Coordinates of C-alpha atoms and ligand atoms in Angstrom, one line a residue:
Chain A
M281 CA -18.4 -21.7 -6.3
K282 CA -16.4 -19.3 -8.5
I283 CA -12.9 -18.5 -7.4
L284 CA -10.9 -15.4 -8.2
V285 CA -7.2 -14.8 -7.3
L286 CA -5.8 -11.2 -7.3
A287 CA -2.4 -11.3 -8.9
E288 CA 0.2 -9.1 -7.2
I289 CA 1.8 -6.9 -9.8
N290 CA 4.0 -4.0 -8.8
N291 CA 4.4 -1.4 -11.5
G292 CA 4.0 -4.0 -14.3
E293 CA 6.2 -6.6 -12.6
L294 CA 4.4 -9.8 -11.5
A295 CA 5.2 -11.0 -7.9
E296 CA 5.3 -14.5 -9.4
D297 CA 6.0 -16.6 -6.3
Q298 CA 3.4 -14.8 -4.1
T299 CA 0.8 -15.0 -6.8
S300 CA 1.5 -18.6 -7.6
K301 CA 1.2 -19.6 -4.0
A302 CA -2.1 -17.8 -3.7
V303 CA -3.3 -19.7 -6.7
S304 CA -2.1 -22.9 -5.1
A305 CA -4.2 -22.3 -2.0
A306 CA -7.2 -21.3 -4.0
A307 CA -6.9 -24.3 -6.3
T308 CA -7.6 -26.6 -3.4
L309 CA -11.2 -25.6 -4.0
G310 CA -11.2 -25.8 -7.8
K311 CA -10.2 -24.0 -11.0
V312 CA -9.5 -20.3 -10.6
D313 CA -9.6 -17.1 -12.6
V314 CA -6.8 -14.6 -11.9
L315 CA -7.2 -10.9 -12.1
C316 CA -4.2 -9.2 -13.7
A317 CA -4.7 -5.4 -13.1
S318 CA -1.6 -3.2 -13.7
N319 CA -0.1 -0.6 -16.0
Q320 CA 1.7 -3.3 -18.1
C321 CA 0.1 -6.7 -18.3
S322 CA 1.5 -8.6 -21.3
V323 CA 4.4 -10.4 -19.5
A324 CA 2.5 -10.8 -16.3
S325 CA -0.6 -12.3 -18.0
T326 CA 1.5 -14.7 -20.1
N327 CA 3.2 -16.0 -17.0
I328 CA 0.0 -16.3 -15.0
A329 CA -1.7 -18.2 -17.9
K330 CA 1.0 -20.9 -17.5
M331 CA 0.1 -21.5 -13.8
E332 CA -1.6 -24.8 -13.3
N333 CA -5.3 -24.7 -12.4
V334 CA -5.9 -21.2 -13.8
E335 CA -8.8 -21.1 -16.3
N336 CA -9.0 -17.5 -17.2
V337 CA -6.7 -14.6 -16.8
L338 CA -8.7 -11.3 -16.7
V339 CA -6.5 -8.5 -18.0
L340 CA -7.2 -4.9 -16.9
E341 CA -4.4 -2.8 -18.3
D342 CA -4.4 0.9 -17.2
E343 CA -1.8 3.3 -15.9
F344 CA -4.2 3.8 -13.0
F345 CA -3.3 0.4 -11.5
A346 CA 0.5 0.9 -11.6
Q347 CA 0.9 1.2 -7.8
S348 CA -2.2 -0.8 -6.8
L349 CA -3.4 2.0 -4.5
A350 CA -6.1 0.6 -2.3
E351 CA -8.9 3.0 -3.5
S352 CA -8.1 2.5 -7.2
Y353 CA -7.9 -1.2 -6.9
S354 CA -10.9 -2.0 -4.6
E355 CA -13.3 0.4 -6.3
T356 CA -12.6 -1.3 -9.6
L357 CA -12.8 -4.7 -8.3
L358 CA -16.2 -4.3 -6.8
D359 CA -17.7 -4.5 -10.3
I360 CA -16.0 -7.8 -11.0
I361 CA -16.3 -9.4 -7.7
N362 CA -20.1 -9.8 -7.7
S363 CA -19.8 -12.9 -9.9
Y364 CA -17.3 -14.7 -7.5
S365 CA -17.9 -16.5 -4.3
H366 CA -14.2 -16.6 -3.2
V367 CA -11.5 -14.1 -3.7
F368 CA -7.9 -15.0 -2.7
A369 CA -4.8 -12.7 -2.6
P370 CA -1.4 -13.2 -1.1
S371 CA -1.1 -12.0 2.4
S372 CA 1.6 -9.5 1.3
S373 CA 1.5 -5.8 1.8
F374 CA -0.5 -5.7 -1.4
G375 CA -3.1 -8.2 -0.2
K376 CA -3.3 -6.8 3.3
N377 CA -3.9 -3.3 1.9
V378 CA -6.7 -4.0 -0.6
L379 CA -8.6 -7.1 0.6
P380 CA -9.9 -5.6 3.9
R381 CA -11.0 -2.5 2.1
I382 CA -13.0 -4.6 -0.3
G383 CA -14.4 -6.3 2.8
G384 CA -15.5 -3.0 4.2
M385 CA -17.2 -2.0 1.0
L386 CA -19.0 -5.3 0.7
D387 CA -19.7 -5.6 4.4
V388 CA -17.9 -8.9 4.5
M389 CA -15.2 -10.0 7.0
V390 CA -11.8 -10.7 5.6
I391 CA -10.1 -14.0 6.5
S392 CA -6.5 -12.9 6.9
D393 CA -3.3 -15.0 6.7
V394 CA -5.0 -18.3 6.0
S395 CA -2.5 -21.2 6.5
K396 CA -4.8 -23.9 5.4
V397 CA -8.0 -24.1 3.3
I398 CA -10.1 -26.9 4.9
S399 CA -13.3 -26.5 2.9
E400 CA -15.2 -23.8 0.9
D401 CA -16.2 -22.0 4.2
T402 CA -13.6 -23.3 6.7
F403 CA -10.1 -22.1 7.1
E404 CA -7.1 -22.3 9.5
R405 CA -5.2 -19.2 10.5
P406 CA -2.5 -18.4 13.1
V407 CA -3.3 -16.0 15.8
Y408 CA -1.2 -14.6 18.7
A409 CA 2.0 -14.4 16.7
G410 CA 1.5 -18.1 15.7
N411 CA 1.2 -19.3 19.3
A412 CA -2.2 -20.7 18.4
I413 CA -4.0 -21.9 15.2
Q414 CA -7.6 -21.1 14.9
T415 CA -10.2 -22.9 12.7
V416 CA -12.8 -20.4 11.5
Q417 CA -16.0 -20.9 9.5
S418 CA -17.2 -18.0 7.5
V419 CA -21.0 -17.2 7.1
D420 CA -20.4 -14.4 4.6
K421 CA -21.7 -14.6 1.1
V422 CA -18.3 -13.9 -0.4
K423 CA -15.1 -15.2 1.2
L424 CA -12.2 -12.9 1.1
I425 CA -9.0 -14.8 1.9
S426 CA -5.5 -13.6 2.2
V427 CA -3.0 -16.5 2.0
R428 CA 0.0 -17.1 4.2
T429 CA 2.1 -18.0 1.2
S430 CA 4.9 -19.6 3.3
N431 CA 2.5 -22.5 3.9
Y432 CA 2.0 -23.2 0.2
S433 CA 4.2 -24.3 -2.7
A434 CA 4.1 -22.5 -6.0
V435 CA 2.0 -24.3 -8.7
P436 CA 3.8 -25.8 -11.7
S437 CA 3.9 -23.8 -15.0
T438 CA 2.2 -26.4 -17.0
G439 CA -1.1 -24.6 -17.6
S440 CA -2.5 -22.8 -20.6
A441 CA -5.3 -20.4 -19.5
N442 CA -7.4 -18.1 -21.7
I443 CA -6.4 -14.5 -21.6
K444 CA -9.3 -12.1 -21.6
K445 CA -9.2 -8.4 -21.7
I446 CA -11.9 -6.8 -19.6
D447 CA -13.1 -3.2 -18.9
C448 CA -13.9 -1.5 -15.7
K449 CA -14.8 1.7 -14.2
S450 CA -12.0 3.2 -12.3
N451 CA -12.0 5.9 -9.8
N452 CA -9.7 7.3 -7.1
S453 CA -10.0 10.9 -6.1
L454 CA -8.6 10.2 -2.6
T455 CA -5.0 9.2 -2.8
T456 CA -2.0 10.1 -5.0
F457 CA 1.2 8.2 -5.5
I458 CA 4.3 10.2 -4.8
E459 CA 7.3 7.9 -4.9
N460 CA 8.7 4.5 -4.3
K461 CA 12.0 3.8 -2.6
M462 CA 12.4 0.1 -3.3
Q463 CA 15.4 -2.0 -2.4
T464 CA 17.0 -3.7 -5.4
S465 CA 19.2 -6.7 -4.9
D466 CA 20.6 -9.6 -6.8
R467 CA 19.9 -11.9 -4.0
P468 CA 16.9 -14.3 -4.0
E469 CA 13.7 -12.9 -2.7
L470 CA 13.3 -13.3 1.1
T471 CA 9.9 -15.0 1.0
S472 CA 10.8 -17.5 -1.7
A473 CA 14.5 -18.2 -0.9
K474 CA 15.6 -21.7 -0.1
V475 CA 18.1 -20.4 2.4
V476 CA 17.9 -17.3 4.6
V477 CA 20.6 -15.9 6.8
S478 CA 19.3 -13.3 9.3
G479 CA 21.1 -11.0 11.7
G480 CA 19.9 -9.4 14.9
R481 CA 20.9 -6.8 17.4
G482 CA 24.0 -8.8 18.2
V483 CA 25.5 -7.8 14.9
G484 CA 25.9 -4.4 16.3
S485 CA 26.0 -2.0 13.2
K486 CA 25.2 -1.6 9.6
E487 CA 28.9 -2.1 8.7
N488 CA 29.0 -5.4 10.7
F489 CA 25.9 -6.6 8.8
E490 CA 28.3 -7.2 5.9
I491 CA 29.4 -10.3 7.8
I492 CA 25.8 -11.6 7.6
E493 CA 25.5 -10.6 3.9
G494 CA 28.9 -12.3 3.1
L495 CA 27.7 -15.6 4.5
A496 CA 24.3 -15.2 2.7
D497 CA 26.1 -14.6 -0.6
K498 CA 28.3 -17.6 -0.1
L499 CA 25.2 -19.8 0.5
G500 CA 23.1 -18.1 -2.3
A501 CA 20.7 -17.0 0.4
A502 CA 18.4 -14.1 1.1
V503 CA 19.2 -11.8 4.0
G504 CA 16.8 -11.3 6.9
A505 CA 16.8 -9.3 10.1
S506 CA 15.1 -9.0 13.4
R507 CA 13.1 -6.0 14.3
A508 CA 15.8 -4.8 16.6
A509 CA 18.3 -4.9 13.8
V510 CA 15.9 -2.9 11.5
D511 CA 15.0 -0.4 14.2
S512 CA 18.7 0.2 14.9
G513 CA 19.2 1.0 11.2
F514 CA 21.5 -2.1 10.6
A515 CA 19.1 -3.4 7.9
P516 CA 16.3 -2.0 5.7
N517 CA 12.7 -2.5 6.8
D518 CA 11.9 -5.0 4.0
W519 CA 14.3 -7.5 5.6
Q520 CA 12.3 -7.8 8.8
V521 CA 11.2 -11.3 9.6
G522 CA 8.4 -11.9 12.1
Q523 CA 4.9 -11.3 13.3
T524 CA 4.8 -7.9 11.7
G525 CA 7.4 -8.5 9.1
K526 CA 7.8 -11.2 6.5
V527 CA 6.9 -14.8 7.1
V528 CA 9.5 -17.2 5.7
A529 CA 9.8 -21.0 5.6
P530 CA 13.0 -21.8 3.8
D531 CA 14.9 -25.2 3.8
L532 CA 17.5 -23.6 6.0
Y533 CA 17.2 -20.5 8.3
V534 CA 20.4 -19.3 10.0
A535 CA 19.7 -16.9 12.9
V536 CA 22.8 -14.9 13.9
G537 CA 22.8 -12.7 17.1
I538 CA 19.0 -13.1 17.4
S539 CA 17.6 -13.9 20.8
G540 CA 14.4 -15.6 19.5
A541 CA 11.5 -13.4 20.8
I542 CA 8.1 -14.9 20.0
Q543 CA 7.5 -12.1 17.5
H544 CA 10.6 -13.1 15.6
L545 CA 9.8 -16.9 15.8
A546 CA 6.3 -16.1 14.3
G547 CA 8.0 -15.4 11.1
M548 CA 10.5 -18.3 10.8
K549 CA 9.5 -21.2 12.9
D550 CA 8.1 -23.2 10.0
S551 CA 11.5 -23.3 8.4
K552 CA 12.6 -26.9 7.7
V553 CA 16.0 -26.6 9.5
I554 CA 16.9 -23.8 11.8
V555 CA 20.5 -23.0 12.8
A556 CA 21.3 -20.5 15.5
I557 CA 24.5 -18.8 16.4
N558 CA 24.4 -16.9 19.7
K559 CA 26.9 -16.2 22.4
D560 CA 24.3 -16.7 25.1
E561 CA 23.5 -20.4 25.7
E562 CA 20.2 -19.4 27.4
A563 CA 18.9 -17.5 24.3
P564 CA 15.4 -18.8 23.5
I565 CA 16.3 -19.2 19.9
F566 CA 18.1 -22.5 20.9
Q567 CA 14.7 -23.9 21.9
V568 CA 13.6 -24.0 18.3
A569 CA 16.9 -24.5 16.6
D570 CA 17.8 -27.8 15.2
F571 CA 21.5 -27.0 15.4
G572 CA 23.0 -24.4 17.7
L573 CA 26.4 -22.9 18.2
V574 CA 27.2 -21.0 21.3
D575 CA 29.9 -18.6 20.1
D576 CA 30.8 -15.1 19.3
L577 CA 29.4 -14.3 15.9
F578 CA 32.3 -12.1 14.9
K579 CA 34.6 -15.1 15.3
A580 CA 32.2 -17.8 14.1
V581 CA 30.5 -16.3 11.0
P582 CA 33.7 -15.3 9.0
E583 CA 35.2 -18.7 9.8
I584 CA 32.1 -20.5 8.6
E585 CA 32.1 -18.4 5.4
K586 CA 35.7 -19.4 4.8
K587 CA 35.1 -23.1 5.4
I588 CA 32.0 -23.4 3.2
Chain B
M288 CA -8.6 19.4 13.8
K289 CA -9.6 16.4 15.8
I290 CA -7.8 13.0 15.8
L291 CA -9.5 9.8 16.7
V292 CA -7.4 6.9 18.0
P293 CA -8.9 3.5 18.6
V294 CA -7.1 1.5 21.3
K295 CA -7.5 -2.2 21.9
R296 CA -6.9 -4.1 25.2
V297 CA -4.9 -7.2 24.4
L298 CA -2.8 -9.9 26.1
D299 CA 0.5 -8.1 26.9
Y300 CA 3.1 -8.8 24.2
N301 CA 5.5 -10.2 26.8
V302 CA 3.1 -12.9 27.9
K303 CA 3.0 -16.2 26.1
A304 CA -0.5 -17.0 24.9
R305 CA -1.8 -20.3 26.3
V306 CA -4.4 -22.3 24.5
K307 CA -7.3 -23.5 26.7
A308 CA -7.4 -27.2 27.2
D309 CA -10.9 -27.5 25.8
G310 CA -9.7 -25.9 22.5
S311 CA -12.2 -23.0 22.9
G312 CA -9.6 -20.2 22.7
I313 CA -6.8 -18.5 24.5
D314 CA -6.8 -18.3 28.3
L315 CA -7.3 -14.6 29.2
A316 CA -8.3 -15.1 32.9
N317 CA -5.8 -13.6 35.3
V318 CA -3.2 -12.6 32.7
K319 CA -1.6 -9.2 32.2
M320 CA -3.5 -7.2 29.6
S321 CA -2.1 -4.0 28.0
M322 CA -2.7 -1.6 25.2
N323 CA -2.0 -3.1 21.8
P324 CA 1.6 -1.9 21.0
F325 CA 0.6 -0.6 17.5
D326 CA -2.2 1.5 19.1
E327 CA 0.3 3.0 21.5
I328 CA 2.3 4.1 18.5
A329 CA -0.8 5.5 16.8
L330 CA -1.6 7.5 20.0
E331 CA 1.9 8.7 20.4
E332 CA 1.8 10.0 16.8
A333 CA -1.5 11.8 17.5
I334 CA 0.1 13.4 20.6
R335 CA 3.1 14.6 18.6
I336 CA 0.8 16.1 15.9
K337 CA -1.0 17.9 18.6
E338 CA 2.2 19.1 20.2
K339 CA 3.3 20.6 16.9
G340 CA 0.1 22.6 16.9
N341 CA -1.6 20.6 14.1
A342 CA -4.4 19.2 16.1
E343 CA -6.6 20.5 18.9
E344 CA -8.1 17.4 20.4
I345 CA -7.4 13.7 20.6
I346 CA -10.2 11.2 21.4
A347 CA -9.3 7.7 22.3
V348 CA -11.9 5.0 21.7
S349 CA -11.9 1.4 23.0
I350 CA -14.4 -1.3 22.2
G351 CA -14.8 -4.5 24.2
V352 CA -15.3 -5.2 27.9
Q353 CA -15.8 -2.8 30.9
Q354 CA -12.2 -3.3 31.9
N355 CA -11.1 -1.5 28.7
Q356 CA -11.5 1.5 31.0
E357 CA -7.9 0.8 32.2
T358 CA -6.6 1.0 28.7
L359 CA -8.4 4.3 28.1
R360 CA -7.0 5.7 31.4
T361 CA -3.5 4.8 30.0
A362 CA -4.4 6.6 26.8
L363 CA -5.6 9.7 28.8
A364 CA -2.4 9.6 30.9
M365 CA -0.3 9.5 27.7
G366 CA -2.0 12.5 26.4
A367 CA -5.5 11.9 24.9
D368 CA -8.0 14.6 25.9
R369 CA -11.0 12.4 26.3
A370 CA -12.1 8.9 25.9
I371 CA -15.1 6.8 24.7
L372 CA -15.7 3.3 25.9
V373 CA -18.0 1.2 23.8
V374 CA -19.0 -1.8 26.0
A375 CA -19.7 -4.5 23.4
T376 CA -19.4 -7.6 25.5
D377 CA -19.1 -8.8 29.1
D378 CA -16.8 -11.7 28.2
V379 CA -13.1 -10.9 27.6
H380 CA -12.8 -14.0 25.5
N381 CA -15.3 -12.6 23.0
D382 CA -13.2 -10.8 20.5
I383 CA -15.2 -8.2 18.5
E384 CA -14.4 -8.7 14.8
P385 CA -12.7 -5.9 12.8
L386 CA -15.9 -5.5 10.6
T387 CA -18.0 -4.7 13.7
V388 CA -15.3 -2.5 15.1
A389 CA -15.1 -0.6 11.9
N390 CA -18.9 -0.1 12.0
I391 CA -18.7 1.2 15.5
L392 CA -15.8 3.5 14.7
A393 CA -17.5 4.8 11.6
A394 CA -20.6 5.7 13.6
I395 CA -18.4 7.5 16.2
A396 CA -16.4 9.3 13.4
L397 CA -19.6 10.6 11.8
K398 CA -20.7 12.0 15.2
E399 CA -17.3 13.4 16.2
G400 CA -16.0 14.5 12.8
P401 CA -12.3 13.9 13.2
S402 CA -10.0 14.8 10.3
L403 CA -7.7 11.9 11.0
I404 CA -8.2 8.4 12.4
L405 CA -4.9 6.8 13.5
C406 CA -5.1 3.1 14.0
G407 CA -2.5 0.4 14.8
K408 CA -1.9 -1.7 11.7
Q409 CA -2.9 -4.9 13.5
A410 CA -3.9 -6.2 16.9
I411 CA -1.3 -8.6 18.3
D412 CA -4.0 -11.0 19.4
N413 CA -6.1 -11.8 16.3
D414 CA -3.5 -10.5 13.9
F415 CA -6.1 -9.6 11.4
N416 CA -4.6 -6.3 10.1
A417 CA -8.0 -5.2 8.8
T418 CA -9.8 -2.5 10.9
A419 CA -8.2 0.6 9.4
Q420 CA -8.9 -0.6 5.9
M421 CA -12.5 -1.6 6.6
L422 CA -13.1 1.7 8.4
S423 CA -11.9 3.8 5.6
A424 CA -14.0 1.9 3.2
K425 CA -17.1 2.3 5.4
L426 CA -16.5 6.1 5.6
K427 CA -15.4 6.3 2.0
W428 CA -12.3 8.2 3.3
S429 CA -8.8 7.9 2.0
Q430 CA -6.6 5.0 3.2
A431 CA -2.9 4.9 4.1
T432 CA -1.7 1.7 5.7
F433 CA 1.6 0.7 7.4
A434 CA 2.9 4.2 8.0
S435 CA 6.5 4.8 9.1
E436 CA 6.3 8.5 8.5
I437 CA 3.3 10.9 8.7
D438 CA 3.4 14.5 7.6
V439 CA 0.1 16.4 8.1
K440 CA -0.4 19.3 5.8
K441 CA -3.4 21.4 5.2
D442 CA -5.8 19.3 3.3
I443 CA -3.7 16.2 2.8
V444 CA -1.5 13.9 4.8
R445 CA 1.7 12.6 3.3
V446 CA 2.4 9.0 4.4
T447 CA 5.5 6.8 3.9
R448 CA 4.3 3.2 3.9
E449 CA 6.4 0.1 4.7
V450 CA 5.7 -2.2 1.9
D451 CA 7.2 -5.6 0.9
G452 CA 9.7 -4.1 -1.5
G453 CA 10.8 -1.1 0.6
L454 CA 9.0 2.2 1.1
Q455 CA 6.2 3.9 -0.7
T456 CA 5.1 7.5 -0.3
I457 CA 1.5 8.6 -1.0
E458 CA -0.6 11.6 -0.3
A459 CA -4.1 11.1 1.1
K460 CA -6.8 13.6 1.2
I461 CA -8.1 14.6 4.6
P462 CA -10.2 13.1 6.2
A463 CA -8.1 10.0 6.2
V464 CA -7.6 6.7 8.0
V465 CA -4.0 5.9 8.6
S466 CA -2.7 2.6 10.0
V467 CA 0.7 2.8 11.7
D468 CA 3.7 0.5 11.7
L469 CA 6.4 -0.1 14.3
R470 CA 9.0 2.3 13.1
L471 CA 6.8 5.4 13.2
N472 CA 7.9 6.5 16.7
E473 CA 8.7 5.2 20.1
P474 CA 5.7 5.8 22.5
R475 CA 6.3 7.7 25.7
Y476 CA 5.6 6.4 29.2
A477 CA 2.9 8.2 31.1
S478 CA 4.4 10.3 34.0
L479 CA 2.9 10.0 37.5
P480 CA 1.4 13.5 37.4
N481 CA -0.2 12.7 34.1
I482 CA -1.6 9.5 35.4
M483 CA -3.2 11.5 38.3
K484 CA -4.5 14.1 35.8
A485 CA -6.0 11.4 33.6
K486 CA -8.3 10.3 36.4
R487 CA -10.2 13.6 35.9
K488 CA -10.4 13.6 32.1
P489 CA -13.8 12.7 30.6
L490 CA -14.5 9.1 29.9
E491 CA -17.9 8.5 28.3
E492 CA -19.4 5.0 28.3
I493 CA -21.8 4.0 25.5
S494 CA -23.2 0.8 23.9
P495 CA -23.1 -0.3 20.3
A496 CA -26.9 0.1 20.3
D497 CA -26.5 3.8 21.2
L498 CA -24.7 4.1 17.9
G499 CA -27.2 1.9 16.0
V500 CA -24.6 -0.8 15.4
E501 CA -25.3 -4.5 15.6
I502 CA -22.6 -6.8 16.8
T503 CA -22.2 -9.6 14.3
Q504 CA -19.8 -12.5 14.0
R505 CA -19.0 -13.5 10.5
L506 CA -16.2 -15.9 11.4
K507 CA -17.3 -18.6 13.8
V508 CA -14.3 -19.9 15.7
I509 CA -14.6 -23.6 15.6
K510 CA -11.4 -24.6 17.4
T511 CA -8.2 -23.1 18.7
K512 CA -5.2 -25.4 18.9
E513 CA -1.5 -25.3 19.7
P514 CA 0.8 -25.1 16.7
D515 CA 3.0 -28.0 15.9
S516 CA 5.8 -27.6 18.4
R517 CA 9.5 -27.7 17.5
E518 CA 11.8 -29.6 19.7
A519 CA 15.1 -28.0 20.8
G520 CA 17.9 -29.6 18.8
L521 CA 21.5 -30.2 19.2
I522 CA 24.1 -27.7 20.6
L523 CA 27.2 -28.3 18.5
E524 CA 30.7 -28.3 19.9
N525 CA 32.6 -26.4 17.2
I526 CA 32.4 -24.5 14.0
D527 CA 33.4 -27.5 11.8
Q528 CA 30.3 -29.4 12.9
L529 CA 28.2 -26.4 12.1
V530 CA 29.7 -26.0 8.7
E531 CA 28.9 -29.7 8.1
K532 CA 25.3 -29.2 9.1
I533 CA 24.9 -26.1 7.0
Q534 CA 26.3 -27.9 4.0
E535 CA 24.0 -30.9 4.5
N536 CA 21.0 -28.6 4.5
V537 CA 21.8 -26.2 1.7
G538 CA 19.9 -27.2 -1.4
G539 CA 18.6 -30.3 0.5
Ligands
LIG771 C1 4.1 -5.5 18.5 C2 5.5 -6.1 18.3 C3 5.8 -6.6 17.1 C4 7.1 -7.2 16.9 N1 7.3 -7.7 15.7 C5 8.6 -8.2 15.5 C6 8.9 -8.8 14.2 O1 8.1 -8.9 13.3 N2 10.1 -9.4 14.1 C7 11.1 -9.3 15.1 O2 12.2 -9.8 14.9 N3 10.8 -8.8 16.2 C8 9.6 -8.2 16.5 N4 9.3 -7.6 17.7 C9 10.4 -7.4 18.6 C10 10.8 -8.6 19.5 O3 9.9 -8.6 20.6 C11 12.2 -8.5 19.9 O4 12.4 -7.3 20.6 C12 13.2 -8.6 18.8 O5 12.9 -9.7 17.9 C13 14.6 -8.7 19.3 O6 15.6 -8.7 18.3 P1 17.0 -9.4 18.5 O7 16.8 -10.8 18.8 O8 17.8 -9.0 17.3 O9 17.6 -8.6 19.7 P2 17.9 -9.0 21.2 O10 16.7 -9.6 21.8 O11 18.5 -7.9 21.9 O12 18.9 -10.2 21.0 C14 20.2 -10.0 20.6 C15 20.9 -11.4 20.7 O13 22.2 -11.3 20.2 C16 23.1 -12.0 21.0 N5 24.4 -11.5 20.8 C17 24.9 -10.3 21.1 N6 26.2 -10.1 20.7 C18 26.6 -11.3 20.2 C19 27.8 -11.8 19.6 N7 28.9 -11.0 19.5 N8 27.8 -13.0 19.1 C20 26.7 -13.8 19.2 N9 25.5 -13.4 19.7 C21 25.4 -12.2 20.2 C22 22.6 -11.9 22.4 O14 23.0 -12.9 23.2 C23 21.1 -11.8 22.2 O15 20.5 -13.1 22.3 C24 8.0 -7.1 17.9 C25 7.7 -6.5 19.1 C26 6.4 -6.0 19.3 C27 6.1 -5.4 20.7

């Protein structure tokens, strides 16, 4: 068994939490190597080398990898992958973009969104928006695994791995990067925050969403949203929590004006404590909430913010 | 140009999935099945591209059981021109893996020569999020996933992608495989006259063997179980109690 983890690095910046949690899942099978491919690797590789259970950090520094385009990344990786039996990546938009492409190239199935590594060929993963958990056994020669990072804790930074520069053919004549419009924020990252405050359609407008953001800032929390809130333009797409958005499992999740559709629950029901504020006492969110308040959010949320 | 749109028949998104008592899977007998919502969005986009005069023909493909005919009739009623049904199993509980689906679609693509394949980014049953990526790898075509905006130009397609940090725009050479996300469009409903018309549109039925594709299963499903359930908690009486609970659990 030889295990490789693909570090997620966006334009030179390591997605540390996601990468560390993927390492954590992979390390249940043994020591791992981590591939650090980006346009700037020095900070990223130093940080990866400190992750516990990492043996080697393979550094591939080239402008070509800045945006991790699927073609650039998977073409290159094919060379390296031949010597590994397991390849892990976070189940982020990065991992979901590149891993199945590698699978297609190698004629290997991808095992998406793994919530538990049971053995070297057996894994658990949620299906049907988390309404069922499947145990699957892979017969493929290489296991390609994307990790549902909300099910894992980051590894401690006590390691000291070797950093090795490697070379690779790179090739992408198919796609070209045009631009990024990334959200910048001083708030904690949604997928690693200890507290998340989310707003739904009930919030009513982009301006009103400031009520949600105000409470979040008071609590040092990340801000999330339901699909309805994002579709209505109250919140940006990268705030969406759910089956098709981000999966979060904070210590505390506060759902405000969210009804609790299964697709939303799929992204937050592993939170330690769930608090729901909704004016409809029949809202399904109350069936998963540890603490509920039946009240008008426009009255309740500002008052809560004041009292905390 | 031609656009190929694969459509999957899945448990309707409004129906709660029930795990079978023997742990062998999800109960799909006598439940409402519908077109995978993401595939509806892909099809809607294909229709809009055609309406703008940028495509001549839309071919819908479905892979699975005989009953997928219904899904294809819906696709034809929405606006696909013709349909191909690949009957790959006679058991609705037998989910064909994305890798096999990609092999079948690749064979069809080589025969039909579409310029664009528009796929839903994931099926809401197995939640793999893999078919489009595998298909573009098999065809060695360009790949653009999670599209929230698609602009077809002459030899390229410009795609805005929903990524974790926000939005990313790329240009992909045609032929391309694009997977679509929720915010790309809102699919239309089929009108009654179009439902009637769809009955006369061509629907070809073939088998994977006709395409020279073998059905494989690389992931054996050993067990399907219910997730740990959450119990409904306490409804609090007032804001002060809630403030207390929030404070107890922040940084706890
Ligand atoms: C394929 C697919 C994928 C999907 N993926 C996702 C996903 O990833 N994430 C997601 O969230 N959804 C997803 N959805 C959508 C999901 O089905 C629901 O439509 C959505 O979650 C509803 O959002 P909501 O709860 O904000 O809105 P609603 O269901 O409209 O609920 C609004 C709630 O606000 C309450 N409310 C209104 N006014 C007030 C007030 N003044 N004070 C207090 N409460 C108030 C109402 O009582 C109601 O309960 C998906 C759907 C499909 C088909």
